[in-house]
C-alpha cells in the first residue's frame, strides 16, 4: 500500500496542475473578452458608443455613415520613389476606387451638418499589393490615444433633457486633455467648402516609408484639391448638395488632387497625431489623383473597408496608437454591417 502513495499523490499533483493551467487560461480568455475584471476599451465598445450616438442604422458604416463611391486613378510622377519602394510610386497610372463621406455616423445627415469630411482610397498595384487610405479634412487630431477618444465620445453624448452635450462634462474633458487645444483652434477657424471637389484631405497619422536601399523616412500626406476653394453656403438647405454638386462637376470633366508628401526631420514626433510638424518641412509632389466618375449604384465601394493599416511593401505604420485603434474599429464596423446585410430603410436616399 505504501508503494502506491507516491504514485497517487503524483497523479493528483498532475491533475491539480492541469486544472490550474486550464483555470488560468479560462480566466485569461474571460478577462480578454471583458467578462471579468475592470471594464476595458475594446473595438466593440467603441462601435457600440458610436451606434448609440448616431442611432441604429443596420447595414451602414458605423462611422462616416453617409458617403459617395467614385472611380478614378492615381497618376504617379515617380518623384516619391526616392522615399518608398512601393510600386504605386513608380511613374505610371494605377486604377482606384474611393469614397467621399461625412464625419457623422448618421447615413441621413445633412451635408451641411458635418465639419469633418473623409476620403477613402483603395489602390492595387501591378504586383497585387494593396494600399488603403483613410483621410479626413483636419490635419491633426484632437486626442492622442484611443482611451482619450472614447472619453470624448462619452463627454459629447447628448443630454436627454436638451438633446445637446452637457457643457460641464465637455469642459471637464477639455480641462483634463490640454492636448486638444490645437485641434480646437483649427475647428474655430475652419470653414467647410461648398464641394467635395475643392476639399483637401489629410492622412493625419504618420507612416514610415522605406526605399529600395532600406532607408526610412516618416511621412504624412495630403490630397490637395486643384479646384479652387469656395466656402459653403450656410443657407443651402439641400440635404444632399455635395453629391449633386460632384455629379454636375464631373459632367464638365475629371477632378484632380495632388498627393503631397511631408517628410519628417529628426526630432519630429511621429506617434502623436495631435502635434503638427513645422511648415518648413520638405514636401514632395508624388502625383495626381484623378476622379472620373461617381458610382451611382454605390456598389463598387460597398464591401470595401478603408483600413489604414492595409499597406504595400515600402510603407509601414508608425507607432501612433490611434492607427491600430482605427484599424480595429473599422474591422468591427465592417463585420457588423456585413452581418446586417442590405440597409433596412430603402425609402430614404442615403448613398
mmCIF file of C-alpha atoms in Angstrom:
data_model
loop_
_atom_site.group_PDB
_atom_site.id
_atom_site.type_symbol
_atom_site.label_atom_id
_atom_site.label_comp_id
_atom_site.label_asym_id
_atom_site.label_seq_id
_atom_site.Cartn_x
_atom_site.Cartn_y
_atom_site.Cartn_z
ATOM 1 C CA UNK A 1 0.000 0.000 0.000
ATOM 2 C CA UNK A 2 2.775 2.413 0.879
ATOM 3 C CA UNK A 3 4.351 1.929 -2.517
ATOM 4 C CA UNK A 4 1.165 3.300 -4.149
ATOM 5 C CA UNK A 5 1.052 6.529 -2.129
ATOM 6 C CA UNK A 6 3.729 8.466 -4.073
ATOM 7 C CA UNK A 7 2.129 7.399 -7.340
ATOM 8 C CA UNK A 8 -1.312 8.508 -6.186
ATOM 9 C CA UNK A 9 -0.055 11.870 -4.997
ATOM 10 C CA UNK A 10 1.819 12.291 -8.264
ATOM 11 C CA UNK A 11 -1.361 11.747 -10.234
ATOM 12 C CA UNK A 12 -3.259 14.158 -8.027
ATOM 13 C CA UNK A 13 -0.474 16.711 -8.416
ATOM 14 C CA UNK A 14 -0.538 16.415 -12.189
ATOM 15 C CA UNK A 15 -4.319 16.706 -12.236
ATOM 16 C CA UNK A 16 -4.168 19.772 -9.982
ATOM 17 C CA UNK A 17 -1.560 21.335 -12.230
ATOM 18 C CA UNK A 18 -3.684 20.691 -15.310
ATOM 19 C CA UNK A 19 -6.732 22.156 -13.561
ATOM 20 C CA UNK A 20 -4.700 25.211 -12.568
ATOM 21 C CA UNK A 21 -3.483 25.737 -16.139
ATOM 22 C CA UNK A 22 -6.975 25.292 -17.595
ATOM 23 C CA UNK A 23 -8.421 27.632 -14.990
ATOM 24 C CA UNK A 24 -5.773 30.235 -15.699
ATOM 25 C CA UNK A 25 -6.399 30.053 -19.445
ATOM 26 C CA UNK A 26 -10.146 30.311 -18.932
ATOM 27 C CA UNK A 27 -9.628 33.323 -16.705
ATOM 28 C CA UNK A 28 -7.339 34.923 -19.266
ATOM 29 C CA UNK A 29 -9.884 34.427 -22.042
ATOM 30 C CA UNK A 30 -12.665 35.765 -19.841
ATOM 31 C CA UNK A 31 -10.593 38.823 -18.980
ATOM 32 C CA UNK A 32 -9.681 39.378 -22.636
ATOM 33 C CA UNK A 33 -13.345 39.126 -23.563
ATOM 34 C CA UNK A 34 -14.150 41.748 -20.913
ATOM 35 C CA UNK A 35 -16.270 39.287 -18.905
ATOM 36 C CA UNK A 36 -14.430 39.832 -15.645
ATOM 37 C CA UNK A 37 -12.071 42.393 -14.207
ATOM 38 C CA UNK A 38 -12.246 46.136 -14.837
ATOM 39 C CA UNK A 39 -14.013 47.338 -17.974
ATOM 40 C CA UNK A 40 -11.591 47.598 -20.868
ATOM 41 C CA UNK A 41 -11.769 49.619 -24.047
ATOM 42 C CA UNK A 42 -12.494 47.336 -26.975
ATOM 43 C CA UNK A 43 -13.475 47.926 -30.625
ATOM 44 C CA UNK A 44 -16.917 46.616 -29.718
ATOM 45 C CA UNK A 45 -17.358 49.270 -27.004
ATOM 46 C CA UNK A 46 -16.183 51.979 -29.377
ATOM 47 C CA UNK A 47 -18.659 50.963 -32.076
ATOM 48 C CA UNK A 48 -21.454 50.444 -29.543
ATOM 49 C CA UNK A 49 -20.989 54.034 -28.403
ATOM 50 C CA UNK A 50 -20.942 55.316 -31.993
ATOM 51 C CA UNK A 51 -24.193 53.492 -32.697
ATOM 52 C CA UNK A 52 -25.759 54.845 -29.515
ATOM 53 C CA UNK A 53 -24.905 58.404 -30.613
ATOM 54 C CA UNK A 54 -25.948 58.123 -34.272
ATOM 55 C CA UNK A 55 -28.866 55.738 -33.759
ATOM 56 C CA UNK A 56 -29.276 52.221 -35.171
ATOM 57 C CA UNK A 57 -28.771 52.097 -38.937
ATOM 58 C CA UNK A 58 -28.398 48.429 -39.907
ATOM 59 C CA UNK A 59 -26.266 47.803 -42.970
ATOM 60 C CA UNK A 60 -24.499 51.179 -42.906
ATOM 61 C CA UNK A 61 -20.962 52.040 -41.825
ATOM 62 C CA UNK A 62 -20.880 52.914 -38.146
ATOM 63 C CA UNK A 63 -18.504 55.827 -38.733
ATOM 64 C CA UNK A 64 -18.783 58.054 -41.808
ATOM 65 C CA UNK A 65 -22.225 56.585 -42.441
ATOM 66 C CA UNK A 66 -23.147 58.837 -45.366
ATOM 67 C CA UNK A 67 -20.907 58.598 -48.384
ATOM 68 C CA UNK A 68 -20.430 58.538 -52.112
ATOM 69 C CA UNK A 69 -18.413 55.980 -54.113
ATOM 70 C CA UNK A 70 -16.215 57.044 -57.015
ATOM 71 C CA UNK A 71 -13.834 55.588 -59.585
ATOM 72 C CA UNK A 72 -10.544 57.057 -60.756
ATOM 73 C CA UNK A 73 -6.801 56.606 -60.962
ATOM 74 C CA UNK A 74 -3.567 57.746 -59.402
ATOM 75 C CA UNK A 75 -1.007 59.102 -61.830
ATOM 76 C CA UNK A 76 2.435 58.830 -60.237
ATOM 77 C CA UNK A 77 5.187 61.130 -61.486
ATOM 78 C CA UNK A 78 7.903 58.915 -59.961
ATOM 79 C CA UNK A 79 9.214 61.593 -57.575
ATOM 80 C CA UNK A 80 8.269 59.644 -54.427
ATOM 81 C CA UNK A 81 10.263 56.548 -55.429
ATOM 82 C CA UNK A 82 13.261 58.023 -53.575
ATOM 83 C CA UNK A 83 11.250 57.716 -50.346
ATOM 84 C CA UNK A 84 9.390 54.441 -50.882
ATOM 85 C CA UNK A 85 9.821 51.284 -52.929
ATOM 86 C CA UNK A 86 6.029 50.909 -53.207
ATOM 87 C CA UNK A 87 5.195 50.103 -56.836
ATOM 88 C CA UNK A 88 2.426 52.715 -56.787
ATOM 89 C CA UNK A 89 5.121 55.424 -56.724
ATOM 90 C CA UNK A 90 6.746 54.153 -59.911
ATOM 91 C CA UNK A 91 5.906 56.548 -62.751
ATOM 92 C CA UNK A 92 2.614 55.428 -64.285
ATOM 93 C CA UNK A 93 -1.085 55.042 -63.592
ATOM 94 C CA UNK A 94 -2.918 52.881 -61.015
ATOM 95 C CA UNK A 95 -6.697 52.400 -61.050
ATOM 96 C CA UNK A 96 -8.525 53.067 -57.799
ATOM 97 C CA UNK A 97 -11.864 53.003 -56.033
ATOM 98 C CA UNK A 98 -12.743 55.620 -53.449
ATOM 99 C CA UNK A 99 -15.398 57.080 -51.225
ATOM 100 C CA UNK A 100 -16.215 60.570 -50.049
ATOM 101 C CA UNK A 101 -18.020 60.750 -46.718
ATOM 102 C CA UNK A 102 -19.275 62.879 -43.871
ATOM 103 C CA UNK A 103 -17.768 62.524 -40.415
ATOM 104 C CA UNK A 104 -21.169 61.748 -38.905
ATOM 105 C CA UNK A 105 -22.317 58.182 -38.215
ATOM 106 C CA UNK A 106 -25.827 59.116 -39.396
ATOM 107 C CA UNK A 107 -26.327 57.985 -43.031
ATOM 108 C CA UNK A 108 -29.112 60.562 -43.408
ATOM 109 C CA UNK A 109 -27.199 63.547 -42.002
ATOM 110 C CA UNK A 110 -27.497 66.896 -43.757
ATOM 111 C CA UNK A 111 -24.431 67.605 -45.890
ATOM 112 C CA UNK A 112 -24.118 70.994 -44.221
ATOM 113 C CA UNK A 113 -24.064 69.497 -40.713
ATOM 114 C CA UNK A 114 -20.612 67.869 -40.709
ATOM 115 C CA UNK A 115 -17.435 69.870 -40.168
ATOM 116 C CA UNK A 116 -15.273 66.831 -40.929
ATOM 117 C CA UNK A 117 -15.337 65.104 -44.324
ATOM 118 C CA UNK A 118 -13.496 61.975 -45.332
ATOM 119 C CA UNK A 119 -11.862 60.406 -48.359
ATOM 120 C CA UNK A 120 -11.102 56.687 -48.513
ATOM 121 C CA UNK A 121 -8.993 55.179 -51.304
ATOM 122 C CA UNK A 122 -8.313 51.621 -52.426
ATOM 123 C CA UNK A 123 -5.362 51.097 -54.793
ATOM 124 C CA UNK A 124 -3.931 47.809 -56.033
ATOM 125 C CA UNK A 125 -0.595 47.848 -57.852
ATOM 126 C CA UNK A 126 0.541 45.635 -60.717
ATOM 127 C CA UNK A 127 2.105 43.178 -58.278
ATOM 128 C CA UNK A 128 -1.157 42.701 -56.371
ATOM 129 C CA UNK A 129 -0.215 44.737 -53.271
ATOM 130 C CA UNK A 130 -2.941 46.939 -51.809
ATOM 131 C CA UNK A 131 -2.844 50.393 -50.264
ATOM 132 C CA UNK A 132 -5.884 51.676 -48.449
ATOM 133 C CA UNK A 133 -6.048 55.256 -47.210
ATOM 134 C CA UNK A 134 -8.453 56.774 -44.691
ATOM 135 C CA UNK A 135 -8.094 60.557 -44.823
ATOM 136 C CA UNK A 136 -10.017 63.417 -43.210
ATOM 137 C CA UNK A 137 -10.179 67.179 -43.528
ATOM 138 C CA UNK A 138 -8.333 68.089 -40.281
ATOM 139 C CA UNK A 139 -4.512 67.997 -40.475
ATOM 140 C CA UNK A 140 -4.305 66.839 -36.838
ATOM 141 C CA UNK A 141 -6.433 65.019 -34.257
ATOM 142 C CA UNK A 142 -7.832 66.330 -31.006
ATOM 143 C CA UNK A 143 -6.586 63.415 -28.875
ATOM 144 C CA UNK A 144 -3.547 61.138 -28.973
ATOM 145 C CA UNK A 145 -4.864 57.847 -27.585
ATOM 146 C CA UNK A 146 -7.882 55.560 -28.113
ATOM 147 C CA UNK A 147 -8.767 55.936 -24.443
ATOM 148 C CA UNK A 148 -8.965 59.716 -24.752
ATOM 149 C CA UNK A 149 -11.038 59.320 -27.918
ATOM 150 C CA UNK A 150 -13.530 57.195 -26.003
ATOM 151 C CA UNK A 151 -13.611 59.690 -23.132
ATOM 152 C CA UNK A 152 -14.511 62.430 -25.585
ATOM 153 C CA UNK A 153 -17.243 60.308 -27.153
ATOM 154 C CA UNK A 154 -18.806 59.952 -23.703
ATOM 155 C CA UNK A 155 -18.365 63.653 -22.919
ATOM 156 C CA UNK A 156 -20.081 64.710 -26.150
ATOM 157 C CA UNK A 157 -23.090 62.416 -25.851
ATOM 158 C CA UNK A 158 -26.338 64.421 -25.956
ATOM 159 C CA UNK A 159 -28.096 65.124 -22.691
ATOM 160 C CA UNK A 160 -31.606 63.576 -22.958
ATOM 161 C CA UNK A 161 -33.099 66.748 -21.486
ATOM 162 C CA UNK A 162 -31.581 69.145 -24.023
ATOM 163 C CA UNK A 163 -30.506 67.000 -26.974
ATOM 164 C CA UNK A 164 -27.071 68.627 -26.730
ATOM 165 C CA UNK A 165 -23.832 67.709 -24.924
ATOM 166 C CA UNK A 166 -23.592 68.755 -21.286
ATOM 167 C CA UNK A 167 -21.286 71.835 -21.304
ATOM 168 C CA UNK A 168 -19.909 70.939 -17.868
ATOM 169 C CA UNK A 169 -18.906 67.424 -18.947
ATOM 170 C CA UNK A 170 -17.363 68.753 -22.130
ATOM 171 C CA UNK A 171 -15.369 71.416 -20.300
ATOM 172 C CA UNK A 172 -14.178 68.862 -17.770
ATOM 173 C CA UNK A 173 -12.902 66.725 -20.632
ATOM 174 C CA UNK A 174 -11.044 69.658 -22.202
ATOM 175 C CA UNK A 175 -9.540 70.605 -18.847
ATOM 176 C CA UNK A 176 -8.247 67.055 -18.462
ATOM 177 C CA UNK A 177 -6.894 66.993 -22.028
ATOM 178 C CA UNK A 178 -4.991 70.188 -22.896
ATOM 179 C CA UNK A 179 -3.617 68.406 -25.992
ATOM 180 C CA UNK A 180 -6.983 69.139 -27.647
ATOM 181 C CA UNK A 181 -6.212 72.867 -27.890
ATOM 182 C CA UNK A 182 -4.509 72.875 -31.354
ATOM 183 C CA UNK A 183 -7.416 70.947 -32.874
ATOM 184 C CA UNK A 184 -9.936 73.253 -31.201
ATOM 185 C CA UNK A 185 -8.169 76.247 -32.713
ATOM 186 C CA UNK A 186 -8.339 74.616 -36.150
ATOM 187 C CA UNK A 187 -12.009 73.859 -35.549
ATOM 188 C CA UNK A 188 -12.761 77.511 -34.787
ATOM 189 C CA UNK A 189 -11.031 78.813 -37.906
ATOM 190 C CA UNK A 190 -12.040 76.124 -40.417
ATOM 191 C CA UNK A 191 -14.971 76.740 -42.723
ATOM 192 C CA UNK A 192 -16.074 73.818 -44.922
ATOM 193 C CA UNK A 193 -16.053 74.314 -48.675
ATOM 194 C CA UNK A 194 -19.071 74.127 -50.954
ATOM 195 C CA UNK A 195 -17.932 70.908 -52.655
ATOM 196 C CA UNK A 196 -16.055 67.661 -52.212
ATOM 197 C CA UNK A 197 -14.123 68.759 -55.312
ATOM 198 C CA UNK A 198 -12.401 71.659 -53.518
ATOM 199 C CA UNK A 199 -11.886 69.901 -50.191
ATOM 200 C CA UNK A 200 -8.387 68.763 -49.213
ATOM 201 C CA UNK A 201 -7.820 65.649 -47.110
ATOM 202 C CA UNK A 202 -5.027 64.564 -44.727
ATOM 203 C CA UNK A 203 -3.548 61.267 -43.584
ATOM 204 C CA UNK A 204 -3.283 62.815 -40.079
ATOM 205 C CA UNK A 205 -1.209 59.859 -38.813
ATOM 206 C CA UNK A 206 2.447 59.420 -39.757
ATOM 207 C CA UNK A 207 3.699 56.407 -41.710
ATOM 208 C CA UNK A 208 7.191 55.037 -42.263
ATOM 209 C CA UNK A 209 8.292 54.993 -45.899
ATOM 210 C CA UNK A 210 11.114 52.605 -46.839
ATOM 211 C CA UNK A 211 13.006 52.937 -50.129
ATOM 212 C CA UNK A 212 14.828 50.279 -52.172
ATOM 213 C CA UNK A 213 18.064 50.970 -50.263
ATOM 214 C CA UNK A 214 16.353 50.210 -46.930
ATOM 215 C CA UNK A 215 16.354 53.860 -45.810
ATOM 216 C CA UNK A 216 13.383 55.007 -43.731
ATOM 217 C CA UNK A 217 11.594 58.346 -43.556
ATOM 218 C CA UNK A 218 8.478 59.231 -41.639
ATOM 219 C CA UNK A 219 5.824 60.867 -43.783
ATOM 220 C CA UNK A 220 2.404 62.440 -43.564
ATOM 221 C CA UNK A 221 0.470 63.250 -46.708
ATOM 222 C CA UNK A 222 -2.379 65.345 -48.008
ATOM 223 C CA UNK A 223 -4.617 65.196 -51.059
ATOM 224 C CA UNK A 224 -4.666 68.854 -52.064
ATOM 225 C CA UNK A 225 -7.591 69.823 -54.276
ATOM 226 C CA UNK A 226 -6.781 71.577 -57.552
ATOM 227 C CA UNK A 227 -10.319 73.001 -57.713
ATOM 228 C CA UNK A 228 -10.306 76.480 -56.113
ATOM 229 C CA UNK A 229 -11.786 76.744 -52.633
ATOM 230 C CA UNK A 230 -15.171 78.366 -52.152
ATOM 231 C CA UNK A 231 -16.924 78.476 -48.764
ATOM 232 C CA UNK A 232 -20.082 76.516 -48.138
ATOM 233 C CA UNK A 233 -23.318 78.471 -48.352
ATOM 234 C CA UNK A 234 -24.836 78.247 -44.896
ATOM 235 C CA UNK A 235 -28.251 78.890 -46.412
ATOM 236 C CA UNK A 236 -28.099 75.830 -48.663
ATOM 237 C CA UNK A 237 -30.859 73.590 -47.297
ATOM 238 C CA UNK A 238 -30.443 70.742 -49.802
ATOM 239 C CA UNK A 239 -29.517 67.724 -47.626
ATOM 240 C CA UNK A 240 -27.542 66.099 -50.486
ATOM 241 C CA UNK A 241 -25.951 69.105 -52.190
ATOM 242 C CA UNK A 242 -22.445 67.583 -52.096
ATOM 243 C CA UNK A 243 -23.477 64.573 -54.186
ATOM 244 C CA UNK A 244 -25.405 66.679 -56.691
ATOM 245 C CA UNK A 245 -22.570 69.189 -56.971
ATOM 246 C CA UNK A 246 -19.994 66.475 -57.646
ATOM 247 C CA UNK A 247 -22.159 64.895 -60.351
ATOM 248 C CA UNK A 248 -22.533 68.261 -62.079
ATOM 249 C CA UNK A 249 -18.812 68.996 -61.942
ATOM 250 C CA UNK A 250 -17.881 65.594 -63.365
ATOM 251 C CA UNK A 251 -20.109 66.242 -66.352
ATOM 252 C CA UNK A 252 -17.634 69.002 -67.231
ATOM 253 C CA UNK A 253 -14.570 66.754 -66.845
ATOM 254 C CA UNK A 254 -12.394 64.868 -64.356
ATOM 255 C CA UNK A 255 -11.454 66.320 -60.954
ATOM 256 C CA UNK A 256 -7.916 66.332 -59.551
ATOM 257 C CA UNK A 257 -5.996 66.355 -56.276
ATOM 258 C CA UNK A 258 -2.209 66.500 -55.763
ATOM 259 C CA UNK A 259 -0.693 63.908 -53.426
ATOM 260 C CA UNK A 260 1.720 65.964 -51.306
ATOM 261 C CA UNK A 261 4.117 64.112 -49.001
ATOM 262 C CA UNK A 262 5.561 65.926 -45.973
ATOM 263 C CA UNK A 263 8.816 64.397 -44.712
ATOM 264 C CA UNK A 264 9.658 64.485 -41.001
ATOM 265 C CA UNK A 265 13.050 65.568 -39.705
ATOM 266 C CA UNK A 266 14.976 64.338 -36.678
ATOM 267 C CA UNK A 267 13.116 65.283 -33.515
ATOM 268 C CA UNK A 268 9.654 65.461 -35.100
ATOM 269 C CA UNK A 269 7.039 63.498 -33.143
ATOM 270 C CA UNK A 270 5.691 60.657 -35.270
ATOM 271 C CA UNK A 271 3.450 58.805 -32.815
ATOM 272 C CA UNK A 272 1.182 61.655 -31.668
ATOM 273 C CA UNK A 273 -1.424 62.913 -34.141
ATOM 274 C CA UNK A 274 -2.259 65.994 -32.079
ATOM 275 C CA UNK A 275 1.095 67.583 -32.934
ATOM 276 C CA UNK A 276 1.675 69.238 -36.307
ATOM 277 C CA UNK A 277 5.108 69.341 -37.932
ATOM 278 C CA UNK A 278 6.666 72.711 -38.805
ATOM 279 C CA UNK A 279 5.615 74.238 -42.119
ATOM 280 C CA UNK A 280 9.263 74.285 -43.173
ATOM 281 C CA UNK A 281 9.394 70.506 -43.646
ATOM 282 C CA UNK A 282 10.283 69.186 -47.097
ATOM 283 C CA UNK A 283 7.353 68.392 -49.354
ATOM 284 C CA UNK A 284 7.267 66.136 -52.401
ATOM 285 C CA UNK A 285 4.584 66.200 -55.078
ATOM 286 C CA UNK A 286 4.077 62.454 -55.678
ATOM 287 C CA UNK A 287 1.455 62.653 -58.423
ATOM 288 C CA UNK A 288 -2.200 63.278 -59.143
ATOM 289 C CA UNK A 289 -5.429 61.663 -58.030
ATOM 290 C CA UNK A 290 -7.903 61.840 -60.910
ATOM 291 C CA UNK A 291 -11.592 61.145 -60.300
ATOM 292 C CA UNK A 292 -13.541 60.410 -63.451
ATOM 293 C CA UNK A 293 -16.979 59.223 -62.323
ATOM 294 C CA UNK A 294 -19.377 58.603 -59.464
ATOM 295 C CA UNK A 295 -20.767 55.138 -58.904
ATOM 296 C CA UNK A 296 -24.475 55.970 -58.802
ATOM 297 C CA UNK A 297 -25.366 52.453 -57.633
ATOM 298 C CA UNK A 298 -22.931 52.727 -54.707
ATOM 299 C CA UNK A 299 -21.742 49.166 -55.264
ATOM 300 C CA UNK A 300 -18.018 49.478 -56.074
ATOM 301 C CA UNK A 301 -17.076 50.513 -52.533
ATOM 302 C CA UNK A 302 -19.951 48.849 -50.684
ATOM 303 C CA UNK A 303 -17.843 45.967 -49.376
ATOM 304 C CA UNK A 304 -14.598 47.905 -49.013
ATOM 305 C CA UNK A 305 -13.098 48.569 -45.612
ATOM 306 C CA UNK A 306 -10.709 51.519 -45.817
ATOM 307 C CA UNK A 307 -8.400 50.124 -43.147
ATOM 308 C CA UNK A 308 -5.359 52.448 -42.873
ATOM 309 C CA UNK A 309 -3.116 49.521 -41.903
ATOM 310 C CA UNK A 310 -3.520 47.694 -45.223
ATOM 311 C CA UNK A 311 -0.254 48.876 -46.748
ATOM 312 C CA UNK A 312 2.005 47.830 -49.634
ATOM 313 C CA UNK A 313 5.700 46.922 -49.273
ATOM 314 C CA UNK A 314 7.556 50.203 -48.851
ATOM 315 C CA UNK A 315 5.017 51.745 -46.461
ATOM 316 C CA UNK A 316 4.738 50.750 -42.792
ATOM 317 C CA UNK A 317 2.755 52.152 -39.856
ATOM 318 C CA UNK A 318 4.263 54.436 -37.250
ATOM 319 C CA UNK A 319 3.899 53.682 -33.544
ATOM 320 C CA UNK A 320 0.878 56.016 -33.307
ATOM 321 C CA UNK A 321 -1.680 54.104 -31.146
ATOM 322 C CA UNK A 322 -4.565 55.746 -32.996
ATOM 323 C CA UNK A 323 -3.660 53.759 -36.121
ATOM 324 C CA UNK A 324 -4.263 50.350 -34.584
ATOM 325 C CA UNK A 325 -7.423 51.634 -32.895
ATOM 326 C CA UNK A 326 -8.800 52.931 -36.203
ATOM 327 C CA UNK A 327 -8.000 49.638 -37.891
ATOM 328 C CA UNK A 328 -9.745 47.608 -35.176
ATOM 329 C CA UNK A 329 -12.812 49.864 -35.122
ATOM 330 C CA UNK A 330 -13.121 49.790 -38.926
ATOM 331 C CA UNK A 331 -12.940 45.999 -38.818
ATOM 332 C CA UNK A 332 -15.675 45.791 -36.184
ATOM 333 C CA UNK A 333 -17.856 48.190 -38.173
ATOM 334 C CA UNK A 334 -17.284 46.194 -41.367
ATOM 335 C CA UNK A 335 -18.150 42.878 -39.726
ATOM 336 C CA UNK A 336 -21.331 44.274 -38.206
ATOM 337 C CA UNK A 337 -22.693 45.761 -41.393
ATOM 338 C CA UNK A 338 -21.850 42.610 -43.343
ATOM 339 C CA UNK A 339 -23.861 40.596 -40.821
ATOM 340 C CA UNK A 340 -26.701 43.105 -41.014
ATOM 341 C CA UNK A 341 -26.861 42.929 -44.812
ATOM 342 C CA UNK A 342 -28.743 45.391 -47.011
ATOM 343 C CA UNK A 343 -29.775 48.601 -45.205
ATOM 344 C CA UNK A 344 -33.280 48.141 -43.810
ATOM 345 C CA UNK A 345 -34.538 51.531 -44.944
ATOM 346 C CA UNK A 346 -34.851 51.969 -48.687
ATOM 347 C CA UNK A 347 -37.361 54.803 -48.567
ATOM 348 C CA UNK A 348 -34.706 57.442 -47.931
ATOM 349 C CA UNK A 349 -31.884 58.329 -50.251
ATOM 350 C CA UNK A 350 -28.570 57.816 -48.447
ATOM 351 C CA UNK A 351 -25.547 56.949 -50.620
#
